[in-house]
Short mmCIF file of C-alpha atoms in Angstrom, two decimals:
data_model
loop_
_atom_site.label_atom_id
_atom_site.label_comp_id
_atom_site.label_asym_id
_atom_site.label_seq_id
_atom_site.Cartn_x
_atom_site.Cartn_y
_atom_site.Cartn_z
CA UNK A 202 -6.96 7.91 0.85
CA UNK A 203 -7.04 11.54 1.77
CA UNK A 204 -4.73 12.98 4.68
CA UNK A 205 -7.44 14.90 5.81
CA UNK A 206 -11.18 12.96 6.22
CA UNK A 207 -14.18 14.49 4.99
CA UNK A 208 -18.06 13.25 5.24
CA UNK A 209 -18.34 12.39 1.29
CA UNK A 210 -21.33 14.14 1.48
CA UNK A 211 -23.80 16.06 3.02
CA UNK A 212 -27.47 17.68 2.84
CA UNK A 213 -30.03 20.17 4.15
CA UNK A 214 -33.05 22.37 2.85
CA UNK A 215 -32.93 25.31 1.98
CA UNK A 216 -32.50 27.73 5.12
CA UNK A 217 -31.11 25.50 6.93
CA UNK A 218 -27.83 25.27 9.14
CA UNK A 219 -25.06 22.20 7.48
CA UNK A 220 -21.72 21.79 9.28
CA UNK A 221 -19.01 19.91 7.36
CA UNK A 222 -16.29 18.25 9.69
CA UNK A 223 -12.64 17.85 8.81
CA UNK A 224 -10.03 15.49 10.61
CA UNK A 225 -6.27 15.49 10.71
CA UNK A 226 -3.61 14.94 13.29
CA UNK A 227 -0.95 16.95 15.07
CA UNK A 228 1.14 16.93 12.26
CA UNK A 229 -1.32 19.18 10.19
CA UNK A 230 -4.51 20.62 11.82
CA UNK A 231 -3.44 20.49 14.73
CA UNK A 232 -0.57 23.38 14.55
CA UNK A 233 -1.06 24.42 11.48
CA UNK A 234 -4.67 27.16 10.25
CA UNK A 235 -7.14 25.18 8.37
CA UNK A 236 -8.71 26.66 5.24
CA UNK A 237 -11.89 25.56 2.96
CA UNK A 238 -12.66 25.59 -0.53
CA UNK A 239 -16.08 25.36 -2.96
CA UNK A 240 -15.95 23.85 -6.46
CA UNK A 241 -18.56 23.76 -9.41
CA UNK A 242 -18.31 21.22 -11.89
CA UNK A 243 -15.86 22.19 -14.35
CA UNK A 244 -14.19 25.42 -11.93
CA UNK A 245 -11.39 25.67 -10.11
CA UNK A 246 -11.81 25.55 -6.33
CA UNK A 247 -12.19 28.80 -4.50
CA UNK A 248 -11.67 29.53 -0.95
CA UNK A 249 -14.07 30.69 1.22
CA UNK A 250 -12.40 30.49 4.43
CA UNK A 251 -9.15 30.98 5.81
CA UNK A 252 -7.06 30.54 8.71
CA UNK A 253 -9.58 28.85 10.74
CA UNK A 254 -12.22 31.09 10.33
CA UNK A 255 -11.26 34.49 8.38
CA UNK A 256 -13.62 34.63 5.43
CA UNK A 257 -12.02 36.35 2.46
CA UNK A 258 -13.89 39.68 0.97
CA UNK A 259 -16.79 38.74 -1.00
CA UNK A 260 -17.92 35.42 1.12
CA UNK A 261 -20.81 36.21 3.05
CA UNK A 262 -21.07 35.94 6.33
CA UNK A 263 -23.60 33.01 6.53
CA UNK A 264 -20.22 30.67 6.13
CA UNK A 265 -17.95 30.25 9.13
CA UNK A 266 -15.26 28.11 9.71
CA UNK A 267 -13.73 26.79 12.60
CA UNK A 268 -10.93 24.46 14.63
CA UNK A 269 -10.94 22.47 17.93
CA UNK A 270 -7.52 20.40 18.24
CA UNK A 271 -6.85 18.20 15.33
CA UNK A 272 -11.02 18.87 14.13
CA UNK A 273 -12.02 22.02 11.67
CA UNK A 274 -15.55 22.55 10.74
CA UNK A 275 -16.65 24.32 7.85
CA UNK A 276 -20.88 25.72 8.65
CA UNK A 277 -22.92 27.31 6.53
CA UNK A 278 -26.36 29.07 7.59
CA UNK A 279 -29.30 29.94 5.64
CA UNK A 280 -28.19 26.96 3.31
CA UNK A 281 -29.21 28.27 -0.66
CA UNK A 282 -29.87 26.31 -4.18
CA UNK A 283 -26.17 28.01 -5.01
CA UNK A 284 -24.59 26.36 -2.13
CA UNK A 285 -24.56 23.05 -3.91
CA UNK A 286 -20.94 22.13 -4.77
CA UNK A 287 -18.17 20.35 -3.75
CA UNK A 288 -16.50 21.48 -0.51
CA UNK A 289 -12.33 21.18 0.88
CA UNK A 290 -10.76 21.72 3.63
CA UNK A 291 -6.81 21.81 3.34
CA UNK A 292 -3.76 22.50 5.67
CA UNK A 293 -0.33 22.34 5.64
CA UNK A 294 1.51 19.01 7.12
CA UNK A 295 4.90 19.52 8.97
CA UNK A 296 5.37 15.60 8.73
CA UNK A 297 5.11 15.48 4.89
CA UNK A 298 6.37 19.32 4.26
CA UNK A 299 3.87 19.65 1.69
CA UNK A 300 -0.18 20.60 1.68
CA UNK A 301 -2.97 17.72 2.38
CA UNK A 302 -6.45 18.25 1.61
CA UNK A 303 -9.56 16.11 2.56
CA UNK A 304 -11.27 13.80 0.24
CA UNK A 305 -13.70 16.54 -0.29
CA UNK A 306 -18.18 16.63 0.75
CA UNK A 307 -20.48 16.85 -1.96
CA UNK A 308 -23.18 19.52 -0.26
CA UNK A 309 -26.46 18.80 -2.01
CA UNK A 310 -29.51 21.13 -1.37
CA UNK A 311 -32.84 19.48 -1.31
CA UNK B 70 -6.15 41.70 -9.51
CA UNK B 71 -3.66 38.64 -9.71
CA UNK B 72 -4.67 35.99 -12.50
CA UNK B 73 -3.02 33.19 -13.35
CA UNK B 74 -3.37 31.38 -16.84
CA UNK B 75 -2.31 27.53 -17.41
CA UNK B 76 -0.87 26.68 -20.70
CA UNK B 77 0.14 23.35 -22.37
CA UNK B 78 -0.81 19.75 -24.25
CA UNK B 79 -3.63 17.88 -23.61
CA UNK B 80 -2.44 14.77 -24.25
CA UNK B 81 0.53 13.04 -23.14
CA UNK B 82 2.32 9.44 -23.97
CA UNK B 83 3.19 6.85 -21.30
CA UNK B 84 6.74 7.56 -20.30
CA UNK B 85 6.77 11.23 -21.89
CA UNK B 86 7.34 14.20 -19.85
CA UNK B 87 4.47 16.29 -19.21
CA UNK B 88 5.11 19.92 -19.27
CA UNK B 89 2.49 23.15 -17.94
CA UNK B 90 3.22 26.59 -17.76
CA UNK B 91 1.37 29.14 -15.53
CA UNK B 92 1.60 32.90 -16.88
CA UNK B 93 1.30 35.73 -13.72
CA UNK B 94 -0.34 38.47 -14.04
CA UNK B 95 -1.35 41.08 -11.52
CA UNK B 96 2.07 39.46 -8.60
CA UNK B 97 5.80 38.74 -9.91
CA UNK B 98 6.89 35.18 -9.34
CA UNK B 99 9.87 36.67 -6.83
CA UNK B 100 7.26 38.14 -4.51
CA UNK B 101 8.83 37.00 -1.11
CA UNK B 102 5.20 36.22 0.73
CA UNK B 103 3.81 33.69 -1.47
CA UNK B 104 4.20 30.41 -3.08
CA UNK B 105 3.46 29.43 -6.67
CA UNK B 106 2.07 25.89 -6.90
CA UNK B 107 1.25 22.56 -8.61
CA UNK B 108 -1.84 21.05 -7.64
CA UNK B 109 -3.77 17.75 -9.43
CA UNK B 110 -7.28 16.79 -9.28
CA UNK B 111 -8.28 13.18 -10.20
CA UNK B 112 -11.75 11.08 -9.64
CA UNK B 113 -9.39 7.97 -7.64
CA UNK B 114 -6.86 10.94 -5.81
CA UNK B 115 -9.02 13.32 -5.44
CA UNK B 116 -6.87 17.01 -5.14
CA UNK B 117 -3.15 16.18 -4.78
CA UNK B 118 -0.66 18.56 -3.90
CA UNK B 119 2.51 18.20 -6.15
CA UNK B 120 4.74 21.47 -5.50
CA UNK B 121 5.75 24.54 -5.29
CA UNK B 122 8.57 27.27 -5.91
CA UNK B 123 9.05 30.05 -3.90
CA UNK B 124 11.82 33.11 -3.59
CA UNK B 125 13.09 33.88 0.47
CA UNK B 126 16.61 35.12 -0.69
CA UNK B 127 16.94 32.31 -2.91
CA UNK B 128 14.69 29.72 -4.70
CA UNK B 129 12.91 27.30 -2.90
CA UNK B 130 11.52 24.13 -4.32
CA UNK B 131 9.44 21.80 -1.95
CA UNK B 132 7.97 18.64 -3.80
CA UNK B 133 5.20 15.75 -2.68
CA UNK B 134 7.11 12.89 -1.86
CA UNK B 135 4.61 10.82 -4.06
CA UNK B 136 6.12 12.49 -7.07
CA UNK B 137 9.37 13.60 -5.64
CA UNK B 138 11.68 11.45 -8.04
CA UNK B 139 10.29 13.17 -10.94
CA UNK B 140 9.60 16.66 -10.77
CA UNK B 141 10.14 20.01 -11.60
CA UNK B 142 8.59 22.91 -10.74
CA UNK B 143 11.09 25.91 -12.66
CA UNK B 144 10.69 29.97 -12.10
CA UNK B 145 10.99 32.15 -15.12
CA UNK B 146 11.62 35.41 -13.89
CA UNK B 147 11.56 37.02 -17.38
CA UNK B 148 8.67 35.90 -18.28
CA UNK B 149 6.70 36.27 -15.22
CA UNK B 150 5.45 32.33 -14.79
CA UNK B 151 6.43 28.86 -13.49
CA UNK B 152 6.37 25.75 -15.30
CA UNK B 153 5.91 22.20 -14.21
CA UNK B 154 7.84 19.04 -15.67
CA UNK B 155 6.25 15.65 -14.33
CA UNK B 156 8.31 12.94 -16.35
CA UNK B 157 8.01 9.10 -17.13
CA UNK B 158 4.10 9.50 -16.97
CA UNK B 159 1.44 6.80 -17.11
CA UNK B 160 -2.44 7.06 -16.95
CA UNK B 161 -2.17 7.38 -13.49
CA UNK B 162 -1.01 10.81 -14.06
CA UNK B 163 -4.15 11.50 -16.05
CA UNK B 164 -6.14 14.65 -14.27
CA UNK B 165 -6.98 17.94 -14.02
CA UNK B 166 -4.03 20.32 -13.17
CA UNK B 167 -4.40 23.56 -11.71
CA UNK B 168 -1.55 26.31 -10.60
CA UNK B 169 -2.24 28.05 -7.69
CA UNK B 170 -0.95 31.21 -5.48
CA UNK B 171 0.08 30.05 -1.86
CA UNK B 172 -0.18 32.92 0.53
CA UNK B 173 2.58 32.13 3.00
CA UNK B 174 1.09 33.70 6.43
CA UNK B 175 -1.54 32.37 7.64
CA UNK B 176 -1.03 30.02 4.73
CA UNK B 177 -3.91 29.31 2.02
CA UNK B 178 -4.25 29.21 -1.74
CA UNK B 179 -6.03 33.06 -2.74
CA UNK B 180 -5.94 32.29 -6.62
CA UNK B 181 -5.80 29.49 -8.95
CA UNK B 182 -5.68 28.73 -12.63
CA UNK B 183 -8.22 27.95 -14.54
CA UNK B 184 -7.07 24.41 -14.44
CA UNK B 185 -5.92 22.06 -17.40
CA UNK B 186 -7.02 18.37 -18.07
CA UNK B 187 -3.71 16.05 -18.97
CA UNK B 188 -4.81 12.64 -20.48
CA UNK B 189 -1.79 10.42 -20.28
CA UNK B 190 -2.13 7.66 -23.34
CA UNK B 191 -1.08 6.46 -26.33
#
């Protein structure tokens, strides 16, 4: 049972707009940035967004990330074929003094 | 360009110590704005946090309190890397293990190994 809960999975067509939620508590999301990470079978996870909703060079800009209270959201625009993976948001937790992650949302592109 | 390589067995016994060691490139483990970490990845756990190591003055170890009892997480300053010890394993222990770069402000990981897949059996 993750700390942070994740939809296990999600879907859209191709061009479309897919938002992936992300819940925590005060402890963690709620004063503490919220980042997101994509994984291929077989690869490590790689961020895409940071701090809420700073996107690292190289992500393109039809991936945005944000945070309302103890709620991030990780959207992605103009949904693509390559956009099929597995998706993470993580934060820090003060009560645990450690990182949690979610349980991860398996985007699948129809 | 910072790049991290993972090293160690494949296969551990029940009870044995598991042992990984992640090579820096590209950063120096004392770097004062960062975090080196430990991070598992199993189908039942999903991605676990176990640890990390860090330099502010001195060295910092912070630990998941699910493995807390039996962990190490050990700077090498001469060699440039950071190892982890996990000890008195059992299959549960049995996943992929990645090391990862924790940038301390706003916080995030910005590079990870290449990750490693321990089997824990006899």
């Amino acid at each position: 049972q993750s700390v942070l809960t994740q939809p296990p999975s999600a879907s859209g067509t191709p061009g479309q707009r897919v938002t992936i939620s992300c819940s925590g508590s005060s402890s963690n999301i709620g004063t503490k940035t919220v980042s997101w990470y994509q994984q291929f079978p077989g690869a490590a996870p790689k961020v895409l967004i940071y701090s809420n909703n700073q996107r690292p060079s190289g992500v393109p800009d039809r991936i945005s990330g944000s945070k309302s209270g103890t709620s991030a959201s990780l959207a992605i625009s103009g949904l693509q074929s390559v956009d099929e993976a597995d998706y993470y948001c993580a934060a820090w937790d003060n009560s645990l003094n450690g990182v949690v992650f979610g349980g991860g949302t398996k985007l699948t592109v129809l | 360009q910072v790049h991290l390589q993972q090293s160690g067995p494949g296969l551990v016994k029940p009870s044995q110590t598991l042992s990984l060691t992640c090579a820096i490139s590209g950063d120096s483990v004392s770097t004062n704005s960062v975090a080196w970490n430990w991070i598992r990845q199993s189908p039942s756990r999903g991605l676990e946090w176990l640890g990390r190591t860090y330099y502010r003055s001195e060295w910092i170890n912070e630990y998941a309190i699910s493995v807390k009892s039996r962990i190490t997480i050990n700077p090498d300053t001469s060699k440039n890397q950071f190892s982890l010890l996990l000890y008195s394993v059992t299959p549960e222990d049995t996943a992929v293990y990645y090391c990862a770069r924790w940038f301390h402000d706003p916080g995030w990981f910005d590079h990870w190994g290449q990750g490693a897949l321990v089997t824990v059996s006899s």
